[in-house]
Amino acid sequence: MTSDPISISLAPLVPYMDPDKSAEDTARKLHQKAAGEPAQTSSPKMNQRKAVGIDLGTTFSAVAHIDAYGKPQIIPNAESERITPSVILFDGSNVIVGTTAKNNAVAEPEKIVDFIKREMGKPKEQFHREFGGKVYSAEELSALILKKLKLDTEKYLKQPITDAVITVPAYFNDAERTATITAGQLAGFNVLQIINEPTAAALAYGLDKLNEDQTVFVFDLGGGTFDVTIMRIQGQHINMIATNGDHRLGGKDWDDIIVNHMAEEFDRRHGENPLLDLQSYQALHTRALSAKIQLSSRDQSAVVHHHNGKSVKLEITRNEFERRSQHLVEKCKTICEMVMQEANMTWDDIDKILLVGGMTRMPMVRTLVSQLTKAPVIDDVNPDEAVAKGASIQAILSLLEEEKVSGEQVLPTDTRDQFVGREGGLIQVTNITSHTLGVVLWDEVHLEEYVFPMIRKMTAIPARARNSFGTAMSNMQRAVVRVVEGESTLPGECTPLGICDVELPAFLPKGSPVELTYEYNANQVLEVSVEASGNRAKVSIERNTGLAPNEVAQAAANLGSLRVA
Ligand code: AMP
């Protein structure tokens, strides 16, 4: 087989910067300057580290830590709430995150940003919001939410928070994961690891149930994303077996059912569309969301909407709501069936169902689950808190791993004793890849491009694949590796991750071997290397997603000048 050039790259966790000038340091120094604190010249002492787990949600976020008794605990925010709305209000150079911002969504919609998680991984040209003459990317906006969580946690625990494990939907791709790491670093965290939300939920559930072998189906329907994952808890091991999902399916789609129902009714009665006005839309969305929540416990609810001096009262029953949402429930069902197929399992193989995400409180979701399987639903886990708690457990596991490598103590003795002292030693978590990672090659016979899968979906992580390809012509000057993510063999149907462009030695004959290696690390971020004629090179992927390296430094400076509360 011959191929178009291949080049490889190291896909960096974040765009590479000189360590002395890293975004994290820059952000920290800028913050210290703004707050009048003495500048920290070296990283905190190893034994002073404190790590948290963060569920960075589409609609709500939560933080947890491991307490002195080795138990995960949610940390309330400055408003004494256990979860913080992922909503930002820009008010001059002040940034308000949380309930106050959410409550202002109707009065000042032009100053509000929400549902940022759905935009993660997009380049700035594709998604940005502008406030006070400054343009913010999805990473920067997420960093502001993380910053609020960090400040509130430090105030509550009365100590600096250095490290974090941040969760992402299992179905997040490389670009979305990289953007989440950048957001964490911009907020001033050392991001220990990015872990999958269902893995975190399984960790929170499984901590006390290790050694009770069981296969758990994690059904995670949040404000903006849907993930299903099959996990096996066996001895001290928690293994991910299969995962699938839709990162654009969540609570908002159910809210929009009521919003659109009202808009139709408004149009029918008054010949006007109330959704064309941002303020009117926000007001309606808020009412629709609370009607949706009411319909989880009541048979009917009502929404009243005023617009342009006219009003409509819409009575909606649970039956009617369920009928109108049927296509969304069907989507969930299809994804559940797909993951069972991928795992090569039947519903009889599932021992327990773990429901995660606020939307799983809806009766129609519980009905779907009971129709799919007779396996019992675990009901001793709070769907809003499980993910953050699991992430806080992973934070300790990551720090213990670091201790093992460095031989240096980074955790308080009591915390370490709680974890290492557990029967059977440390918990081992194994994740799998949620997407296939491939390279675009040239097919000389059919004269067309196709995708060659390097690391297939559902491979255990960390994963490594090495393959040899040939140069497509003699004296080829460069190998250009196009890295893609997706299940199709057609390049147009996969997500391009970026390009690695490598110079080749001169005068190579046609078909000269080019070795391509893909390595997928624990954060599920890709590293690529190329070897041609004995020269081995790790090359950065020129990513076409997220923030460019020069934009990261700018972002750190931008954020440092804002006051976050
Ligand atoms: P999460 O991202 O996991 O915090 O999920 C939040 C989503 O769950 C939002 O869309 C909420 O409106 C929704 N939600 C929370 N509680 C309920 C409830 N009791 N009934 C229906 N939806 C809910």
XYZ file of C-alpha atoms and ligand atoms in Angstrom:
588
model
C 0.000 0.000 0.000
C 1.326 3.434 -0.825
C 0.110 6.562 0.716
C 0.058 10.230 0.654
C 2.620 11.589 2.990
C 2.349 11.083 6.552
C 3.654 13.276 9.111
C 3.107 13.092 12.683
C 2.774 15.150 15.508
C 2.762 15.461 19.140
C -0.705 16.672 19.929
C 0.164 18.722 22.986
C -2.118 18.752 25.981
C -2.312 22.462 25.424
C -0.593 24.544 22.822
C 3.072 24.477 23.784
C 4.512 27.402 25.675
C 7.799 28.024 27.414
C 7.270 26.539 30.910
C 8.335 29.827 32.531
C 5.671 31.611 30.607
C 3.010 28.924 30.787
C -0.592 30.059 30.706
C -1.080 28.771 34.214
C 1.816 30.777 35.593
C 0.814 33.827 33.636
C -2.749 33.608 34.903
C -1.549 33.043 38.483
C 0.929 35.921 38.386
C -1.641 38.233 36.862
C -4.171 37.264 39.481
C -1.628 37.837 42.255
C -0.771 41.225 40.834
C -4.440 42.171 40.628
C -5.092 40.929 44.155
C -1.959 42.596 45.540
C -0.573 39.243 46.706
C 3.178 38.625 46.776
C 4.257 36.910 43.567
C 4.993 33.221 44.008
C 8.358 32.544 42.466
C 8.334 28.763 42.646
C 5.627 26.122 42.456
C 3.971 25.259 45.780
C 5.810 22.767 47.987
C 4.842 19.213 47.132
C 3.458 18.565 50.594
C 1.144 21.554 50.326
C -0.882 20.280 47.419
C -4.636 20.072 47.663
C -6.667 18.574 44.853
C -10.358 18.717 44.010
C -12.678 17.020 41.535
C -14.780 19.248 39.284
C -17.902 18.386 37.322
C -17.898 21.174 34.706
C -21.489 20.797 33.536
C -23.496 22.355 30.726
C -26.056 23.801 33.121
C -24.528 23.237 36.579
C -21.035 22.634 37.937
C -19.950 21.069 41.206
C -16.728 20.665 43.218
C -15.807 17.903 45.645
C -12.791 17.006 47.756
C -11.736 14.094 49.894
C -12.142 14.915 53.574
C -9.926 13.851 56.461
C -11.909 10.598 56.745
C -11.221 9.634 53.123
C -14.799 10.412 52.015
C -15.755 12.558 49.020
C -17.626 15.710 50.055
C -19.273 18.381 47.918
C -17.919 21.867 48.608
C -20.634 24.538 48.719
C -20.061 27.766 46.804
C -19.983 31.264 48.336
C -23.791 31.337 48.077
C -23.955 28.112 50.166
C -25.237 26.080 47.181
C -23.946 22.580 46.451
C -24.121 23.096 42.694
C -23.323 26.296 40.775
C -25.198 27.283 37.603
C -22.701 27.354 34.696
C -23.884 30.838 33.748
C -21.719 33.984 33.458
C -22.784 37.612 33.763
C -20.387 40.267 32.438
C -20.731 43.515 34.339
C -17.899 45.843 33.291
C -14.673 44.304 34.587
C -16.670 42.233 37.094
C -17.686 38.732 36.185
C -20.436 37.052 38.176
C -20.826 33.307 37.881
C -23.720 31.241 39.223
C -27.220 31.889 40.496
C -27.024 35.697 40.388
C -25.975 35.471 36.738
C -28.723 32.951 36.023
C -31.335 35.165 37.683
C -30.263 38.075 35.485
C -30.628 36.070 32.291
C -34.075 37.525 31.672
C -33.365 41.127 32.631
C -29.976 41.428 30.899
C -29.722 38.618 28.320
C -27.066 40.490 26.330
C -24.664 40.309 29.307
C -25.115 36.560 29.870
C -23.370 33.464 28.538
C -24.636 29.934 29.183
C -24.406 26.445 27.611
C -20.690 27.047 26.946
C -19.885 23.350 27.205
C -21.619 22.788 23.878
C -19.100 25.135 22.234
C -15.890 23.650 23.668
C -13.235 22.744 21.099
C -14.476 25.212 18.494
C -11.907 27.653 17.088
C -12.431 31.277 18.065
C -13.647 32.183 14.550
C -16.449 29.671 14.925
C -17.521 30.541 18.476
C -16.826 33.588 20.585
C -18.691 36.124 22.667
C -17.774 39.784 23.014
C -18.084 41.813 26.210
C -16.600 45.236 26.992
C -14.673 45.228 23.717
C -12.976 41.879 24.480
C -13.591 38.673 22.598
C -13.824 35.456 24.618
C -13.436 31.880 23.371
C -15.239 28.868 24.872
C -12.080 27.946 26.845
C -11.862 31.421 28.380
C -15.529 31.433 29.331
C -15.235 27.980 30.906
C -12.095 29.176 32.694
C -14.187 31.913 34.348
C -16.598 29.313 35.739
C -13.655 27.229 36.981
C -12.087 30.313 38.517
C -15.250 31.009 40.527
C -15.281 27.388 41.737
C -11.596 27.627 42.695
C -12.007 30.897 44.619
C -15.084 29.659 46.509
C -13.402 26.354 47.359
C -10.291 28.083 48.654
C -12.458 30.315 50.834
C -14.433 27.355 52.169
C -11.458 25.082 52.835
C -9.244 28.009 53.902
C -6.311 26.740 51.833
C -5.014 27.153 48.289
C -6.240 24.600 45.756
C -3.436 23.572 43.442
C -4.702 20.612 41.464
C -7.909 19.438 39.829
C -9.396 16.521 37.988
C -12.051 17.833 35.592
C -14.726 15.618 34.075
C -15.960 15.539 30.478
C -18.618 13.469 28.713
C -17.153 10.118 27.621
C -18.128 11.037 24.106
C -16.067 14.272 24.060
C -13.496 14.236 21.277
C -9.842 15.257 21.271
C -10.564 18.942 20.590
C -13.181 19.179 23.347
C -10.866 17.469 25.862
C -7.904 19.678 24.949
C -10.100 22.771 25.322
C -11.178 21.597 28.800
C -7.543 21.181 29.888
C -6.740 24.682 28.591
C -9.736 26.104 30.501
C -8.514 24.449 33.718
C -5.022 25.838 33.262
C -6.300 29.313 32.471
C -8.235 29.175 35.760
C -4.941 28.500 37.585
C -5.230 24.737 38.154
C -2.638 22.094 37.573
C -4.966 19.754 35.658
C -4.058 16.299 36.969
C -6.335 14.496 34.579
C -9.442 14.797 32.451
C -11.769 11.881 33.188
C -15.032 10.698 31.734
C -18.192 11.624 33.638
C -19.570 8.055 33.709
C -16.224 6.753 34.956
C -16.337 9.353 37.716
C -19.909 8.374 38.611
C -18.906 4.698 38.708
C -15.951 5.561 40.962
C -18.246 7.422 43.371
C -20.653 4.506 43.410
C -18.023 1.779 43.411
C -15.738 3.085 46.149
C -17.576 1.099 48.817
C -18.563 -1.758 46.512
C -15.252 -3.009 45.247
C -15.016 -6.779 45.504
C -18.771 -7.089 44.743
C -18.346 -7.998 41.049
C -20.944 -6.279 38.895
C -21.589 -4.801 35.461
C -23.052 -1.315 35.694
C -24.814 0.591 32.916
C -24.266 4.327 33.461
C -27.074 6.395 31.909
C -26.020 10.044 32.084
C -28.491 12.630 30.803
C -27.463 16.141 31.806
C -28.364 19.667 30.783
C -26.684 19.427 27.397
C -25.131 16.013 26.831
C -26.108 12.358 26.850
C -23.616 9.570 27.588
C -24.097 5.867 28.100
C -21.281 3.706 29.363
C -20.944 0.118 30.466
C -18.553 -0.354 33.388
C -17.356 -3.526 35.061
C -16.464 -3.352 38.752
C -14.386 -6.357 39.654
C -12.103 -6.659 42.640
C -10.112 -3.435 42.829
C -10.663 -2.765 39.127
C -13.177 -0.468 37.467
C -13.065 -1.123 33.727
C -14.890 0.766 31.031
C -16.266 -1.705 28.490
C -18.117 0.450 25.943
C -19.374 3.982 25.540
C -21.571 5.975 23.206
C -23.438 9.232 23.321
C -24.616 12.468 21.805
C -23.032 15.651 23.089
C -25.861 17.742 21.726
C -28.727 15.975 23.466
C -29.782 17.044 26.944
C -32.188 18.957 29.181
C -32.184 21.999 26.924
C -33.812 19.984 24.136
C -36.684 19.114 26.490
C -36.944 22.778 27.612
C -37.174 23.768 23.946
C -40.162 21.451 23.466
C -42.162 23.654 25.864
C -40.602 26.867 24.497
C -41.582 25.943 20.923
C -45.032 24.767 21.995
C -45.634 28.190 23.560
C -44.224 29.989 20.502
C -46.644 28.075 18.218
C -49.534 28.936 20.529
C -48.494 32.611 20.642
C -48.309 32.729 16.871
C -51.679 31.000 16.501
C -53.426 33.400 18.903
C -51.600 36.691 18.271
C -49.728 36.177 14.972
C -46.394 36.961 16.646
C -43.227 34.998 17.327
C -42.047 35.747 20.897
C -38.698 34.012 20.253
C -37.379 36.771 17.997
C -36.759 38.940 21.054
C -33.810 37.715 23.205
C -35.322 38.948 26.468
C -38.643 37.309 25.689
C -36.865 34.049 24.776
C -34.887 34.018 28.043
C -38.028 34.652 30.095
C -39.862 31.887 28.296
C -36.936 29.482 28.625
C -36.787 30.025 32.402
C -40.517 29.299 32.732
C -40.335 26.302 30.422
C -37.468 24.841 32.454
C -39.398 25.108 35.713
C -42.530 23.631 34.061
C -40.384 20.703 32.857
C -39.104 20.112 36.397
C -42.667 20.366 37.798
C -43.829 17.746 35.317
C -41.422 15.280 36.930
C -43.533 15.273 40.078
C -46.953 16.560 38.873
C -49.327 15.441 36.143
C -49.675 18.920 34.736
C -48.215 22.388 34.791
C -48.916 25.815 33.298
C -46.722 28.404 31.627
C -47.780 32.026 31.265
C -45.887 34.216 28.835
C -46.231 37.971 28.217
C -44.805 39.588 25.122
C -45.489 42.946 23.472
C -48.470 43.587 25.719
C -50.040 40.230 24.858
C -50.108 37.054 26.852
C -50.796 33.353 26.553
C -51.385 30.766 29.257
C -50.425 27.267 28.206
C -51.635 24.274 30.207
C -49.479 21.269 29.576
C -50.010 17.765 30.903
C -47.261 15.243 31.488
C -48.819 13.008 28.813
C -48.742 15.805 26.257
C -45.142 16.699 27.182
C -44.089 13.065 26.867
C -45.821 12.751 23.496
C -44.045 15.846 22.171
C -40.669 14.625 23.534
C -41.009 11.098 22.189
C -38.398 11.613 19.459
C -35.829 12.660 22.100
C -36.545 9.558 24.194
C -36.201 7.460 21.011
C -32.771 9.019 20.403
C -31.713 7.976 23.917
C -33.040 4.472 23.303
C -31.119 4.091 20.028
C -27.876 5.161 21.691
C -28.452 2.655 24.549
C -29.006 -0.127 22.037
C -25.925 0.874 20.065
C -23.685 0.681 23.115
C -25.047 -2.763 24.018
C -24.217 -3.935 20.503
C -20.729 -2.438 20.684
C -20.139 -4.195 24.017
C -21.482 -7.412 22.522
C -23.811 -7.778 25.503
C -27.502 -8.318 26.166
C -29.496 -6.509 28.827
C -29.340 -9.687 30.937
C -25.605 -9.055 31.366
C -26.309 -5.768 33.171
C -26.509 -6.001 36.982
C -27.274 -2.387 37.905
C -28.303 0.899 36.310
C -26.597 4.041 37.544
C -28.583 7.182 36.707
C -26.551 10.380 36.477
C -27.574 13.941 35.522
C -30.597 15.939 36.642
C -32.678 14.857 33.645
C -32.782 11.259 34.876
C -35.346 12.421 37.448
C -37.904 12.649 34.641
C -40.468 9.823 34.723
C -40.212 9.321 30.930
C -36.483 8.576 31.305
C -37.119 6.113 34.146
C -39.862 4.455 32.064
C -37.449 4.083 29.152
C -34.837 2.486 31.398
C -37.364 0.064 32.901
C -38.530 -0.896 29.397
C -34.968 -1.597 28.313
C -33.870 -3.670 31.296
C -35.093 -5.320 34.467
C -31.774 -4.509 36.183
C -32.360 -2.486 39.365
C -31.633 1.234 39.447
C -29.033 2.306 42.003
C -30.773 4.931 44.085
C -28.244 5.774 46.783
C -26.255 8.088 44.491
C -27.261 11.737 44.038
C -27.323 12.288 40.244
C -26.187 15.917 40.636
C -23.189 15.132 42.852
C -21.846 11.709 41.835
C -19.599 12.998 39.042
C -17.770 15.637 41.121
C -17.334 13.158 43.974
C -15.882 10.531 41.622
C -13.508 13.133 40.178
C -12.264 13.947 43.703
C -11.470 10.244 44.216
C -9.547 10.216 40.921
C -7.636 13.320 42.082
C -6.317 11.377 45.075
C -5.518 8.348 42.896
C -3.577 10.599 40.498
C -1.600 12.197 43.326
C -0.846 8.767 44.818
C 0.447 7.724 41.406
C 2.688 10.812 41.366
C 3.968 9.942 44.836
C 4.855 6.474 43.616
C 6.856 7.863 40.700
C 8.585 10.742 42.489
C 8.956 9.130 45.912
C 7.893 12.461 47.356
C 4.889 12.846 49.656
C 2.295 15.184 48.168
C -0.801 14.172 50.154
C -1.583 14.663 53.817
C -0.775 11.456 55.705
C -4.363 10.903 56.904
C -5.783 11.135 53.353
C -3.181 8.741 51.979
C -3.742 6.257 54.786
C -7.476 6.186 54.022
C -6.868 5.266 50.381
C -3.816 3.052 50.559
C -5.225 1.333 53.614
C -8.276 0.007 51.763
C -8.430 -3.752 51.491
C -6.641 -4.980 48.378
C -4.646 -1.798 47.734
C -5.290 0.945 45.229
C -8.278 1.124 42.912
C -7.336 0.632 39.253
C -9.443 2.426 36.640
C -9.222 1.517 32.954
C -10.874 3.672 30.308
C -11.334 2.988 26.612
C -11.241 5.256 23.577
C -14.623 6.660 22.593
C -13.707 7.398 18.933
C -11.476 5.848 16.275
C -8.322 7.840 15.467
C -7.189 7.545 11.890
C -4.936 8.921 9.194
C -5.957 9.996 5.690
C -4.168 7.969 2.993
C -4.146 7.942 -0.793
C -5.484 4.862 -2.578
C -3.472 4.537 -5.791
C -5.810 1.956 -7.289
C -9.099 3.809 -6.875
C -7.471 7.246 -6.972
C -9.209 8.490 -3.875
C -8.499 9.326 -0.278
C -9.579 7.073 2.551
C -9.200 6.871 6.328
C -6.947 4.202 7.799
C -7.852 3.498 11.462
C -4.758 3.685 13.657
C -6.406 3.326 17.104
C -9.875 1.867 17.006
C -12.808 2.896 19.178
C -13.003 0.891 22.454
C -9.256 0.308 22.763
C -8.003 0.342 26.389
C -6.154 3.552 27.333
C -3.268 4.361 27.286
C -3.116 3.039 23.713
C -0.307 2.902 21.172
C -0.392 1.922 17.487
C 2.444 1.800 14.984
C 2.037 1.258 11.234
C 4.248 1.562 8.223
C 3.186 3.388 5.046
C 5.007 4.162 1.824
C 5.830 7.472 0.190
C 3.410 8.060 -2.695
C 6.071 9.243 -5.177
C 9.821 9.401 -5.535
C 11.756 12.294 -4.012
C 8.752 13.323 -1.908
C 9.833 16.407 0.031
C 7.316 16.297 2.855
C 5.028 13.854 4.561
C 1.746 15.451 5.505
C -0.238 13.406 7.985
C -3.898 14.355 8.243
C -5.132 13.159 11.624
C -8.875 12.496 11.853
C -11.331 11.161 14.402
C -14.433 9.135 13.519
C -15.803 5.770 12.517
C -16.064 6.264 8.735
C -13.476 5.402 6.075
C -14.520 8.540 4.163
C -12.395 11.559 5.194
C -15.362 13.908 4.727
C -17.359 12.029 7.357
C -14.654 12.226 10.053
C -13.661 15.160 12.256
C -10.295 16.603 11.217
C -8.037 17.020 14.266
C -5.164 18.667 12.474
C -2.171 18.217 10.254
C 1.385 17.074 10.935
C 3.824 18.246 8.327
C 7.253 16.521 8.322
C 10.246 17.143 6.094
C 11.573 13.961 4.492
C 15.191 13.169 3.621
C 16.004 14.037 -0.015
C 15.872 11.515 -2.865
C 13.729 8.855 -1.209
C 12.468 6.376 -3.812
C 8.722 5.877 -4.198
C 7.339 3.495 -1.556
C 10.018 4.325 1.035
C 8.702 3.391 4.477
C 7.306 6.054 6.757
C 6.513 4.731 10.233
C 3.588 6.368 11.929
C 2.945 6.028 15.669
C -0.176 7.225 17.494
C -0.134 7.321 21.271
C -3.266 8.093 23.204
C -2.573 9.204 26.774
C -4.704 8.946 29.925
C -6.406 12.262 29.114
C -7.366 10.828 25.731
C -5.274 13.377 23.925
C -3.245 12.172 20.970
C 0.527 12.224 20.438
C 1.930 11.346 17.054
C 5.425 10.555 15.822
C 6.891 9.816 12.393
C 9.982 7.901 11.438
C 11.401 8.063 7.934
C 14.833 6.700 6.944
C 15.877 6.343 10.562
C 14.871 9.908 11.550
C 12.244 9.844 14.255
C 10.258 12.987 15.008
C 7.455 13.850 17.354
C 5.593 16.596 15.602
C 2.954 18.929 16.934
C -0.395 18.620 15.261
C -1.326 21.950 13.765
C -4.767 21.832 15.287
C -7.649 23.467 13.545
C -9.681 23.501 16.733
C -9.582 25.414 20.025
C -7.231 28.258 20.899
C -3.990 28.720 18.971
C -0.777 28.927 21.119
C -0.476 32.716 20.791
C -4.145 33.053 21.760
C -3.557 31.161 25.048
C -1.115 33.779 26.356
C -3.530 36.523 25.317
C -6.362 34.675 27.042
C -4.379 34.410 30.295
C -3.760 38.162 30.213
C -7.436 38.890 29.456
C -8.693 36.781 32.344
C -6.170 38.179 34.821
C -7.709 41.616 34.502
C -11.206 40.443 35.441
C -12.667 40.200 38.948
C -14.567 36.949 39.288
C -17.188 36.374 41.988
P -26.909 18.303 35.052
O -26.177 18.824 33.840
O -26.610 16.909 35.360
O -26.793 19.212 36.229
O -28.467 18.279 34.647
C -29.202 19.427 34.694
C -30.450 19.212 33.856
O -31.358 18.415 34.589
C -31.152 20.505 33.527
O -31.648 20.473 32.200
C -32.278 20.533 34.538
O -33.384 21.282 34.067
C -32.622 19.057 34.620
N -33.320 18.672 35.851
C -32.901 18.816 37.126
N -33.837 18.339 37.978
C -34.871 17.886 37.220
C -36.146 17.288 37.498
N -36.549 17.063 38.748
N -36.934 16.952 36.445
C -36.528 17.179 35.167
N -35.362 17.740 34.849
C -34.531 18.096 35.847
